[in-house]
């Protein structure tokens, strides 16, 4: 909040480290560790305390949202002439975005058990479809354009495709202008990513054939 002095990358990384420590040291029933298979949570108390699953989801999505906002000003700079200095910010923002997206996937799976008339409870639908979701997808799209061979690239692209596909399947009853615009933006990212992948594949075949 101190606007009188410039903020250095080292300050940003120190703040991020403190947030990661907060996240990692939550009580065991709130922890959600990101792994290559998704998120790992101890849900042994969820059936007794029904609010734990919702609180766990909201805690991590909020922390991840702040982490993304913290690093976002440096994300595009990580591919510039002095990009190496900002690579930790790219990695941190991608980690936060992927953690958020995996948390949402896990939360939605749990919601399948709480449907009313084959629809998730409105309270939970509202929590899932927030601007934080869109921001996480934007980070993923930007990183894939900057580095199509990024670690977990297929998983990252799958999250973008899932969002667009789910939007296409939405009933007109739940349609809204803002959501349509967000889906169009993510669709543009996907189209551009596929163009980059196609160009890279063509270049590779051309090199191999020489």
mmCIF file with all atom_site columns, C-alpha atoms in Angstrom:
data_model
loop_
_atom_site.group_PDB
_atom_site.id
_atom_site.type_symbol
_atom_site.label_atom_id
_atom_site.label_alt_id
_atom_site.label_comp_id
_atom_site.label_asym_id
_atom_site.label_entity_id
_atom_site.label_seq_id
_atom_site.pdbx_PDB_ins_code
_atom_site.Cartn_x
_atom_site.Cartn_y
_atom_site.Cartn_z
_atom_site.occupancy
_atom_site.B_iso_or_equiv
_atom_site.pdbx_formal_charge
_atom_site.auth_seq_id
_atom_site.auth_comp_id
_atom_site.auth_asym_id
_atom_site.auth_atom_id
_atom_site.pdbx_PDB_model_num
ATOM 1   C CA . UNK A 1 1   ? 0.000   0.000   0.000   1.00 0.00 ? 1   UNK A CA 1
ATOM 2   C CA . UNK A 1 2   ? 3.039   2.293   0.141   1.00 0.00 ? 2   UNK A CA 1
ATOM 3   C CA . UNK A 1 3   ? 2.800   4.313   -3.073  1.00 0.00 ? 3   UNK A CA 1
ATOM 4   C CA . UNK A 1 4   ? 5.585   6.732   -2.160  1.00 0.00 ? 4   UNK A CA 1
ATOM 5   C CA . UNK A 1 5   ? 8.393   4.337   -3.069  1.00 0.00 ? 5   UNK A CA 1
ATOM 6   C CA . UNK A 1 6   ? 8.963   2.023   -6.035  1.00 0.00 ? 6   UNK A CA 1
ATOM 7   C CA . UNK A 1 7   ? 8.228   -1.657  -5.563  1.00 0.00 ? 7   UNK A CA 1
ATOM 8   C CA . UNK A 1 8   ? 11.039  -4.023  -6.522  1.00 0.00 ? 8   UNK A CA 1
ATOM 9   C CA . UNK A 1 9   ? 10.669  -7.584  -7.729  1.00 0.00 ? 9   UNK A CA 1
ATOM 10  C CA . UNK A 1 10  ? 12.415  -8.756  -4.578  1.00 0.00 ? 10  UNK A CA 1
ATOM 11  C CA . UNK A 1 11  ? 9.648   -7.113  -2.515  1.00 0.00 ? 11  UNK A CA 1
ATOM 12  C CA . UNK A 1 12  ? 6.990   -8.854  -4.602  1.00 0.00 ? 12  UNK A CA 1
ATOM 13  C CA . UNK A 1 13  ? 8.677   -12.236 -4.246  1.00 0.00 ? 13  UNK A CA 1
ATOM 14  C CA . UNK A 1 14  ? 9.026   -11.730 -0.474  1.00 0.00 ? 14  UNK A CA 1
ATOM 15  C CA . UNK A 1 15  ? 5.301   -10.952 -0.194  1.00 0.00 ? 15  UNK A CA 1
ATOM 16  C CA . UNK A 1 16  ? 4.490   -13.974 -2.307  1.00 0.00 ? 16  UNK A CA 1
ATOM 17  C CA . UNK A 1 17  ? 6.643   -16.178 -0.080  1.00 0.00 ? 17  UNK A CA 1
ATOM 18  C CA . UNK A 1 18  ? 4.755   -15.004 2.999   1.00 0.00 ? 18  UNK A CA 1
ATOM 19  C CA . UNK A 1 19  ? 1.449   -15.836 1.318   1.00 0.00 ? 19  UNK A CA 1
ATOM 20  C CA . UNK A 1 20  ? 2.692   -19.270 0.301   1.00 0.00 ? 20  UNK A CA 1
ATOM 21  C CA . UNK A 1 21  ? 3.725   -19.921 3.888   1.00 0.00 ? 21  UNK A CA 1
ATOM 22  C CA . UNK A 1 22  ? 0.275   -18.873 5.071   1.00 0.00 ? 22  UNK A CA 1
ATOM 23  C CA . UNK A 1 23  ? -1.295  -21.171 2.512   1.00 0.00 ? 23  UNK A CA 1
ATOM 24  C CA . UNK A 1 24  ? 0.949   -24.125 3.362   1.00 0.00 ? 24  UNK A CA 1
ATOM 25  C CA . UNK A 1 25  ? 0.485   -23.730 7.120   1.00 0.00 ? 25  UNK A CA 1
ATOM 26  C CA . UNK A 1 26  ? -3.299  -23.611 7.216   1.00 0.00 ? 26  UNK A CA 1
ATOM 27  C CA . UNK A 1 27  ? -4.928  -26.156 9.556   1.00 0.00 ? 27  UNK A CA 1
ATOM 28  C CA . UNK A 1 28  ? -4.863  -29.614 7.951   1.00 0.00 ? 28  UNK A CA 1
ATOM 29  C CA . UNK A 1 29  ? -8.591  -29.509 7.151   1.00 0.00 ? 29  UNK A CA 1
ATOM 30  C CA . UNK A 1 30  ? -8.109  -26.350 5.066   1.00 0.00 ? 30  UNK A CA 1
ATOM 31  C CA . UNK A 1 31  ? -4.937  -27.322 3.211   1.00 0.00 ? 31  UNK A CA 1
ATOM 32  C CA . UNK A 1 32  ? -5.061  -28.114 -0.499  1.00 0.00 ? 32  UNK A CA 1
ATOM 33  C CA . UNK A 1 33  ? -1.689  -28.984 -1.979  1.00 0.00 ? 33  UNK A CA 1
ATOM 34  C CA . UNK A 1 34  ? -1.198  -28.740 -5.734  1.00 0.00 ? 34  UNK A CA 1
ATOM 35  C CA . UNK A 1 35  ? 0.207   -31.942 -7.246  1.00 0.00 ? 35  UNK A CA 1
ATOM 36  C CA . UNK A 1 36  ? 0.648   -33.263 -10.772 1.00 0.00 ? 36  UNK A CA 1
ATOM 37  C CA . UNK A 1 37  ? -2.663  -35.096 -10.310 1.00 0.00 ? 37  UNK A CA 1
ATOM 38  C CA . UNK A 1 38  ? -4.628  -32.056 -9.090  1.00 0.00 ? 38  UNK A CA 1
ATOM 39  C CA . UNK A 1 39  ? -5.094  -30.948 -5.499  1.00 0.00 ? 39  UNK A CA 1
ATOM 40  C CA . UNK A 1 40  ? -4.674  -33.127 -2.436  1.00 0.00 ? 40  UNK A CA 1
ATOM 41  C CA . UNK A 1 41  ? -6.992  -32.331 0.485   1.00 0.00 ? 41  UNK A CA 1
ATOM 42  C CA . UNK A 1 42  ? -7.719  -34.050 3.772   1.00 0.00 ? 42  UNK A CA 1
ATOM 43  C CA . UNK A 1 43  ? -11.506 -34.218 3.649   1.00 0.00 ? 43  UNK A CA 1
ATOM 44  C CA . UNK A 1 44  ? -11.918 -36.547 6.619   1.00 0.00 ? 44  UNK A CA 1
ATOM 45  C CA . UNK A 1 45  ? -13.925 -33.931 8.523   1.00 0.00 ? 45  UNK A CA 1
ATOM 46  C CA . UNK A 1 46  ? -16.012 -32.646 5.614   1.00 0.00 ? 46  UNK A CA 1
ATOM 47  C CA . UNK A 1 47  ? -18.914 -34.998 6.225   1.00 0.00 ? 47  UNK A CA 1
ATOM 48  C CA . UNK A 1 48  ? -19.124 -33.846 9.859   1.00 0.00 ? 48  UNK A CA 1
ATOM 49  C CA . UNK A 1 49  ? -18.621 -30.131 9.207   1.00 0.00 ? 49  UNK A CA 1
ATOM 50  C CA . UNK A 1 50  ? -20.354 -29.342 5.946   1.00 0.00 ? 50  UNK A CA 1
ATOM 51  C CA . UNK A 1 51  ? -18.917 -25.832 5.697   1.00 0.00 ? 51  UNK A CA 1
ATOM 52  C CA . UNK A 1 52  ? -15.289 -26.986 5.491   1.00 0.00 ? 52  UNK A CA 1
ATOM 53  C CA . UNK A 1 53  ? -15.334 -27.738 1.777   1.00 0.00 ? 53  UNK A CA 1
ATOM 54  C CA . UNK A 1 54  ? -16.744 -24.311 0.920   1.00 0.00 ? 54  UNK A CA 1
ATOM 55  C CA . UNK A 1 55  ? -14.380 -22.476 3.265   1.00 0.00 ? 55  UNK A CA 1
ATOM 56  C CA . UNK A 1 56  ? -11.382 -24.401 1.928   1.00 0.00 ? 56  UNK A CA 1
ATOM 57  C CA . UNK A 1 57  ? -12.321 -23.465 -1.617  1.00 0.00 ? 57  UNK A CA 1
ATOM 58  C CA . UNK A 1 58  ? -12.853 -19.788 -0.783  1.00 0.00 ? 58  UNK A CA 1
ATOM 59  C CA . UNK A 1 59  ? -9.638  -19.513 1.248   1.00 0.00 ? 59  UNK A CA 1
ATOM 60  C CA . UNK A 1 60  ? -7.441  -20.815 -1.539  1.00 0.00 ? 60  UNK A CA 1
ATOM 61  C CA . UNK A 1 61  ? -9.163  -18.998 -4.380  1.00 0.00 ? 61  UNK A CA 1
ATOM 62  C CA . UNK A 1 62  ? -8.759  -15.739 -2.461  1.00 0.00 ? 62  UNK A CA 1
ATOM 63  C CA . UNK A 1 63  ? -5.071  -16.336 -1.723  1.00 0.00 ? 63  UNK A CA 1
ATOM 64  C CA . UNK A 1 64  ? -4.412  -17.381 -5.310  1.00 0.00 ? 64  UNK A CA 1
ATOM 65  C CA . UNK A 1 65  ? -6.246  -14.329 -6.622  1.00 0.00 ? 65  UNK A CA 1
ATOM 66  C CA . UNK A 1 66  ? -4.055  -12.007 -4.536  1.00 0.00 ? 66  UNK A CA 1
ATOM 67  C CA . UNK A 1 67  ? -0.926  -13.827 -5.695  1.00 0.00 ? 67  UNK A CA 1
ATOM 68  C CA . UNK A 1 68  ? -1.959  -13.403 -9.337  1.00 0.00 ? 68  UNK A CA 1
ATOM 69  C CA . UNK A 1 69  ? -2.678  -9.694  -8.829  1.00 0.00 ? 69  UNK A CA 1
ATOM 70  C CA . UNK A 1 70  ? 0.709   -9.295  -7.160  1.00 0.00 ? 70  UNK A CA 1
ATOM 71  C CA . UNK A 1 71  ? 2.677   -10.822 -10.028 1.00 0.00 ? 71  UNK A CA 1
ATOM 72  C CA . UNK A 1 72  ? 0.516   -9.792  -12.982 1.00 0.00 ? 72  UNK A CA 1
ATOM 73  C CA . UNK A 1 73  ? 2.364   -6.481  -13.650 1.00 0.00 ? 73  UNK A CA 1
ATOM 74  C CA . UNK A 1 74  ? 5.547   -8.494  -14.235 1.00 0.00 ? 74  UNK A CA 1
ATOM 75  C CA . UNK A 1 75  ? 4.066   -11.350 -16.244 1.00 0.00 ? 75  UNK A CA 1
ATOM 76  C CA . UNK A 1 76  ? 4.497   -9.839  -19.717 1.00 0.00 ? 76  UNK A CA 1
ATOM 77  C CA . UNK A 1 77  ? 7.922   -8.468  -18.823 1.00 0.00 ? 77  UNK A CA 1
ATOM 78  C CA . UNK A 1 78  ? 9.161   -12.015 -18.263 1.00 0.00 ? 78  UNK A CA 1
ATOM 79  C CA . UNK A 1 79  ? 9.547   -12.458 -22.029 1.00 0.00 ? 79  UNK A CA 1
ATOM 80  C CA . UNK A 1 80  ? 11.268  -9.110  -22.703 1.00 0.00 ? 80  UNK A CA 1
ATOM 81  C CA . UNK A 1 81  ? 14.975  -8.255  -23.000 1.00 0.00 ? 81  UNK A CA 1
ATOM 82  C CA . UNK A 1 82  ? 15.403  -8.479  -19.225 1.00 0.00 ? 82  UNK A CA 1
ATOM 83  C CA . UNK A 1 83  ? 12.889  -11.260 -18.863 1.00 0.00 ? 83  UNK A CA 1
ATOM 84  C CA . UNK A 1 84  ? 15.051  -13.568 -16.777 1.00 0.00 ? 84  UNK A CA 1
ATOM 85  C CA . UNK A 1 85  ? 14.658  -11.266 -13.794 1.00 0.00 ? 85  UNK A CA 1
ATOM 86  C CA . UNK A 1 86  ? 10.877  -11.643 -13.956 1.00 0.00 ? 86  UNK A CA 1
ATOM 87  C CA . UNK A 1 87  ? 10.666  -15.387 -14.614 1.00 0.00 ? 87  UNK A CA 1
ATOM 88  C CA . UNK A 1 88  ? 9.973   -16.128 -10.911 1.00 0.00 ? 88  UNK A CA 1
ATOM 89  C CA . UNK A 1 89  ? 6.897   -13.881 -11.210 1.00 0.00 ? 89  UNK A CA 1
ATOM 90  C CA . UNK A 1 90  ? 5.694   -15.813 -14.261 1.00 0.00 ? 90  UNK A CA 1
ATOM 91  C CA . UNK A 1 91  ? 6.188   -19.106 -12.453 1.00 0.00 ? 91  UNK A CA 1
ATOM 92  C CA . UNK A 1 92  ? 4.421   -17.850 -9.320  1.00 0.00 ? 92  UNK A CA 1
ATOM 93  C CA . UNK A 1 93  ? 1.440   -16.429 -11.211 1.00 0.00 ? 93  UNK A CA 1
ATOM 94  C CA . UNK A 1 94  ? 1.092   -19.657 -13.214 1.00 0.00 ? 94  UNK A CA 1
ATOM 95  C CA . UNK A 1 95  ? 1.335   -21.723 -10.027 1.00 0.00 ? 95  UNK A CA 1
ATOM 96  C CA . UNK A 1 96  ? -1.415  -19.647 -8.417  1.00 0.00 ? 96  UNK A CA 1
ATOM 97  C CA . UNK A 1 97  ? -3.605  -19.813 -11.531 1.00 0.00 ? 97  UNK A CA 1
ATOM 98  C CA . UNK A 1 98  ? -3.238  -23.575 -11.898 1.00 0.00 ? 98  UNK A CA 1
ATOM 99  C CA . UNK A 1 99  ? -3.881  -24.090 -8.183  1.00 0.00 ? 99  UNK A CA 1
ATOM 100 C CA . UNK A 1 100 ? -7.058  -22.028 -8.507  1.00 0.00 ? 100 UNK A CA 1
ATOM 101 C CA . UNK A 1 101 ? -8.262  -23.953 -11.556 1.00 0.00 ? 101 UNK A CA 1
ATOM 102 C CA . UNK A 1 102 ? -7.560  -27.319 -9.955  1.00 0.00 ? 102 UNK A CA 1
ATOM 103 C CA . UNK A 1 103 ? -9.363  -26.193 -6.779  1.00 0.00 ? 103 UNK A CA 1
ATOM 104 C CA . UNK A 1 104 ? -12.391 -25.324 -8.893  1.00 0.00 ? 104 UNK A CA 1
ATOM 105 C CA . UNK A 1 105 ? -12.334 -28.701 -10.611 1.00 0.00 ? 105 UNK A CA 1
ATOM 106 C CA . UNK A 1 106 ? -12.175 -30.446 -7.245  1.00 0.00 ? 106 UNK A CA 1
ATOM 107 C CA . UNK A 1 107 ? -14.967 -28.272 -5.842  1.00 0.00 ? 107 UNK A CA 1
ATOM 108 C CA . UNK A 1 108 ? -17.235 -28.932 -8.824  1.00 0.00 ? 108 UNK A CA 1
ATOM 109 C CA . UNK A 1 109 ? -16.743 -32.681 -8.416  1.00 0.00 ? 109 UNK A CA 1
ATOM 110 C CA . UNK A 1 110 ? -17.928 -32.400 -4.824  1.00 0.00 ? 110 UNK A CA 1
ATOM 111 C CA . UNK A 1 111 ? -20.920 -30.331 -5.939  1.00 0.00 ? 111 UNK A CA 1
ATOM 112 C CA . UNK A 1 112 ? -22.183 -33.210 -8.031  1.00 0.00 ? 112 UNK A CA 1
ATOM 113 C CA . UNK A 1 113 ? -23.357 -34.718 -4.742  1.00 0.00 ? 113 UNK A CA 1
ATOM 114 C CA . UNK A 1 114 ? -25.305 -31.581 -3.765  1.00 0.00 ? 114 UNK A CA 1
ATOM 115 C CA . UNK A 1 115 ? -27.539 -31.101 -6.797  1.00 0.00 ? 115 UNK A CA 1
ATOM 116 C CA . UNK A 1 116 ? -31.160 -30.023 -6.550  1.00 0.00 ? 116 UNK A CA 1
ATOM 117 C CA . UNK A 1 117 ? -33.250 -30.986 -9.590  1.00 0.00 ? 117 UNK A CA 1
ATOM 118 C CA . UNK A 1 118 ? -30.019 -31.948 -11.331 1.00 0.00 ? 118 UNK A CA 1
ATOM 119 C CA . UNK A 1 119 ? -28.549 -28.436 -10.852 1.00 0.00 ? 119 UNK A CA 1
ATOM 120 C CA . UNK A 1 120 ? -25.833 -27.385 -8.368  1.00 0.00 ? 120 UNK A CA 1
ATOM 121 C CA . UNK A 1 121 ? -27.123 -25.199 -5.553  1.00 0.00 ? 121 UNK A CA 1
ATOM 122 C CA . UNK A 1 122 ? -27.280 -21.559 -6.636  1.00 0.00 ? 122 UNK A CA 1
ATOM 123 C CA . UNK A 1 123 ? -25.039 -20.477 -3.745  1.00 0.00 ? 123 UNK A CA 1
ATOM 124 C CA . UNK A 1 124 ? -22.244 -22.690 -5.053  1.00 0.00 ? 124 UNK A CA 1
ATOM 125 C CA . UNK A 1 125 ? -22.749 -21.771 -8.711  1.00 0.00 ? 125 UNK A CA 1
ATOM 126 C CA . UNK A 1 126 ? -22.241 -18.132 -7.759  1.00 0.00 ? 126 UNK A CA 1
ATOM 127 C CA . UNK A 1 127 ? -18.973 -18.955 -5.994  1.00 0.00 ? 127 UNK A CA 1
ATOM 128 C CA . UNK A 1 128 ? -17.639 -20.941 -8.954  1.00 0.00 ? 128 UNK A CA 1
ATOM 129 C CA . UNK A 1 129 ? -18.334 -18.421 -11.701 1.00 0.00 ? 129 UNK A CA 1
ATOM 130 C CA . UNK A 1 130 ? -16.398 -15.409 -10.474 1.00 0.00 ? 130 UNK A CA 1
ATOM 131 C CA . UNK A 1 131 ? -13.991 -12.989 -12.111 1.00 0.00 ? 131 UNK A CA 1
ATOM 132 C CA . UNK A 1 132 ? -11.195 -14.816 -10.267 1.00 0.00 ? 132 UNK A CA 1
ATOM 133 C CA . UNK A 1 133 ? -11.841 -17.824 -12.501 1.00 0.00 ? 133 UNK A CA 1
ATOM 134 C CA . UNK A 1 134 ? -11.461 -15.674 -15.608 1.00 0.00 ? 134 UNK A CA 1
ATOM 135 C CA . UNK A 1 135 ? -8.239  -14.104 -14.299 1.00 0.00 ? 135 UNK A CA 1
ATOM 136 C CA . UNK A 1 136 ? -6.722  -17.553 -13.726 1.00 0.00 ? 136 UNK A CA 1
ATOM 137 C CA . UNK A 1 137 ? -7.628  -18.561 -17.274 1.00 0.00 ? 137 UNK A CA 1
ATOM 138 C CA . UNK A 1 138 ? -6.080  -15.357 -18.633 1.00 0.00 ? 138 UNK A CA 1
ATOM 139 C CA . UNK A 1 139 ? -2.790  -16.115 -16.886 1.00 0.00 ? 139 UNK A CA 1
ATOM 140 C CA . UNK A 1 140 ? -2.797  -19.622 -18.358 1.00 0.00 ? 140 UNK A CA 1
ATOM 141 C CA . UNK A 1 141 ? -3.527  -18.280 -21.844 1.00 0.00 ? 141 UNK A CA 1
ATOM 142 C CA . UNK A 1 142 ? -0.778  -15.656 -21.656 1.00 0.00 ? 142 UNK A CA 1
ATOM 143 C CA . UNK A 1 143 ? 1.803   -18.143 -20.399 1.00 0.00 ? 143 UNK A CA 1
ATOM 144 C CA . UNK A 1 144 ? 0.945   -20.630 -23.154 1.00 0.00 ? 144 UNK A CA 1
ATOM 145 C CA . UNK A 1 145 ? 1.354   -17.927 -25.800 1.00 0.00 ? 145 UNK A CA 1
ATOM 146 C CA . UNK A 1 146 ? 4.686   -16.911 -24.302 1.00 0.00 ? 146 UNK A CA 1
ATOM 147 C CA . UNK A 1 147 ? 5.868   -20.494 -23.883 1.00 0.00 ? 147 UNK A CA 1
ATOM 148 C CA . UNK A 1 148 ? 3.876   -23.163 -25.796 1.00 0.00 ? 148 UNK A CA 1
ATOM 149 C CA . UNK A 1 149 ? 6.178   -25.811 -24.284 1.00 0.00 ? 149 UNK A CA 1
ATOM 150 C CA . UNK A 1 150 ? 5.562   -24.717 -20.709 1.00 0.00 ? 150 UNK A CA 1
ATOM 151 C CA . UNK A 1 151 ? 5.444   -27.489 -18.090 1.00 0.00 ? 151 UNK A CA 1
ATOM 152 C CA . UNK A 1 152 ? 1.962   -29.024 -17.968 1.00 0.00 ? 152 UNK A CA 1
ATOM 153 C CA . UNK A 1 153 ? 1.057   -27.301 -21.260 1.00 0.00 ? 153 UNK A CA 1
ATOM 154 C CA . UNK A 1 154 ? -1.561  -29.955 -22.209 1.00 0.00 ? 154 UNK A CA 1
ATOM 155 C CA . UNK A 1 155 ? -3.224  -29.612 -18.796 1.00 0.00 ? 155 UNK A CA 1
ATOM 156 C CA . UNK A 1 156 ? -3.196  -25.811 -19.039 1.00 0.00 ? 156 UNK A CA 1
ATOM 157 C CA . UNK A 1 157 ? -4.756  -25.871 -22.499 1.00 0.00 ? 157 UNK A CA 1
ATOM 158 C CA . UNK A 1 158 ? -7.352  -28.385 -21.295 1.00 0.00 ? 158 UNK A CA 1
ATOM 159 C CA . UNK A 1 159 ? -8.552  -25.881 -18.677 1.00 0.00 ? 159 UNK A CA 1
ATOM 160 C CA . UNK A 1 160 ? -9.098  -23.262 -21.398 1.00 0.00 ? 160 UNK A CA 1
ATOM 161 C CA . UNK A 1 161 ? -10.923 -25.762 -23.602 1.00 0.00 ? 161 UNK A CA 1
ATOM 162 C CA . UNK A 1 162 ? -13.070 -26.907 -20.691 1.00 0.00 ? 162 UNK A CA 1
ATOM 163 C CA . UNK A 1 163 ? -14.173 -23.338 -19.970 1.00 0.00 ? 163 UNK A CA 1
ATOM 164 C CA . UNK A 1 164 ? -15.156 -22.650 -23.583 1.00 0.00 ? 164 UNK A CA 1
ATOM 165 C CA . UNK A 1 165 ? -16.913 -26.000 -23.942 1.00 0.00 ? 165 UNK A CA 1
ATOM 166 C CA . UNK A 1 166 ? -18.899 -25.559 -20.731 1.00 0.00 ? 166 UNK A CA 1
ATOM 167 C CA . UNK A 1 167 ? -19.967 -22.108 -21.921 1.00 0.00 ? 167 UNK A CA 1
ATOM 168 C CA . UNK A 1 168 ? -21.228 -23.566 -25.180 1.00 0.00 ? 168 UNK A CA 1
ATOM 169 C CA . UNK A 1 169 ? -23.296 -26.089 -23.253 1.00 0.00 ? 169 UNK A CA 1
ATOM 170 C CA . UNK A 1 170 ? -24.879 -23.500 -20.970 1.00 0.00 ? 170 UNK A CA 1
ATOM 171 C CA . UNK A 1 171 ? -28.600 -23.064 -21.162 1.00 0.00 ? 171 UNK A CA 1
ATOM 172 C CA . UNK A 1 172 ? -29.786 -19.706 -22.488 1.00 0.00 ? 172 UNK A CA 1
ATOM 173 C CA . UNK A 1 173 ? -31.426 -19.207 -19.092 1.00 0.00 ? 173 UNK A CA 1
ATOM 174 C CA . UNK A 1 174 ? -27.962 -18.709 -17.536 1.00 0.00 ? 174 UNK A CA 1
ATOM 175 C CA . UNK A 1 175 ? -26.547 -16.606 -20.364 1.00 0.00 ? 175 UNK A CA 1
ATOM 176 C CA . UNK A 1 176 ? -25.194 -13.143 -19.635 1.00 0.00 ? 176 UNK A CA 1
ATOM 177 C CA . UNK A 1 177 ? -23.246 -10.594 -21.645 1.00 0.00 ? 177 UNK A CA 1
ATOM 178 C CA . UNK A 1 178 ? -20.176 -10.569 -19.414 1.00 0.00 ? 178 UNK A CA 1
ATOM 179 C CA . UNK A 1 179 ? -19.807 -14.354 -19.483 1.00 0.00 ? 179 UNK A CA 1
ATOM 180 C CA . UNK A 1 180 ? -20.178 -14.345 -23.274 1.00 0.00 ? 180 UNK A CA 1
ATOM 181 C CA . UNK A 1 181 ? -17.372 -11.803 -23.564 1.00 0.00 ? 181 UNK A CA 1
ATOM 182 C CA . UNK A 1 182 ? -15.115 -13.788 -21.260 1.00 0.00 ? 182 UNK A CA 1
ATOM 183 C CA . UNK A 1 183 ? -15.705 -16.967 -23.261 1.00 0.00 ? 183 UNK A CA 1
ATOM 184 C CA . UNK A 1 184 ? -14.917 -15.098 -26.490 1.00 0.00 ? 184 UNK A CA 1
ATOM 185 C CA . UNK A 1 185 ? -11.635 -13.844 -25.023 1.00 0.00 ? 185 UNK A CA 1
ATOM 186 C CA . UNK A 1 186 ? -10.609 -17.334 -23.927 1.00 0.00 ? 186 UNK A CA 1
ATOM 187 C CA . UNK A 1 187 ? -11.655 -18.646 -27.344 1.00 0.00 ? 187 UNK A CA 1
ATOM 188 C CA . UNK A 1 188 ? -9.332  -16.102 -29.007 1.00 0.00 ? 188 UNK A CA 1
ATOM 189 C CA . UNK A 1 189 ? -6.486  -17.261 -26.769 1.00 0.00 ? 189 UNK A CA 1
ATOM 190 C CA . UNK A 1 190 ? -7.146  -20.874 -27.758 1.00 0.00 ? 190 UNK A CA 1
ATOM 191 C CA . UNK A 1 191 ? -7.225  -19.999 -31.448 1.00 0.00 ? 191 UNK A CA 1
ATOM 192 C CA . UNK A 1 192 ? -3.936  -18.119 -31.186 1.00 0.00 ? 192 UNK A CA 1
ATOM 193 C CA . UNK A 1 193 ? -2.311  -20.914 -29.151 1.00 0.00 ? 193 UNK A CA 1
ATOM 194 C CA . UNK A 1 194 ? -3.326  -23.446 -31.815 1.00 0.00 ? 194 UNK A CA 1
ATOM 195 C CA . UNK A 1 195 ? -1.821  -21.195 -34.494 1.00 0.00 ? 195 UNK A CA 1
ATOM 196 C CA . UNK A 1 196 ? 1.462   -21.068 -32.587 1.00 0.00 ? 196 UNK A CA 1
ATOM 197 C CA . UNK A 1 197 ? 1.419   -24.850 -32.118 1.00 0.00 ? 197 UNK A CA 1
ATOM 198 C CA . UNK A 1 198 ? 0.725   -25.385 -35.833 1.00 0.00 ? 198 UNK A CA 1
ATOM 199 C CA . UNK A 1 199 ? 3.539   -23.026 -36.852 1.00 0.00 ? 199 UNK A CA 1
ATOM 200 C CA . UNK A 1 200 ? 5.963   -24.789 -34.503 1.00 0.00 ? 200 UNK A CA 1
ATOM 201 C CA . UNK A 1 201 ? 4.937   -28.186 -35.877 1.00 0.00 ? 201 UNK A CA 1
ATOM 202 C CA . UNK A 1 202 ? 5.388   -27.000 -39.483 1.00 0.00 ? 202 UNK A CA 1
ATOM 203 C CA . UNK A 1 203 ? 8.808   -25.558 -38.684 1.00 0.00 ? 203 UNK A CA 1
ATOM 204 C CA . UNK A 1 204 ? 9.853   -28.811 -37.004 1.00 0.00 ? 204 UNK A CA 1
ATOM 205 C CA . UNK A 1 205 ? 8.775   -30.904 -40.026 1.00 0.00 ? 205 UNK A CA 1
ATOM 206 C CA . UNK A 1 206 ? 10.612  -28.523 -42.355 1.00 0.00 ? 206 UNK A CA 1
ATOM 207 C CA . UNK A 1 207 ? 13.801  -28.834 -40.313 1.00 0.00 ? 207 UNK A CA 1
ATOM 208 C CA . UNK A 1 208 ? 13.525  -32.623 -40.160 1.00 0.00 ? 208 UNK A CA 1
ATOM 209 C CA . UNK A 1 209 ? 13.022  -32.988 -43.905 1.00 0.00 ? 209 UNK A CA 1
ATOM 210 C CA . UNK A 1 210 ? 16.222  -31.092 -44.758 1.00 0.00 ? 210 UNK A CA 1
#
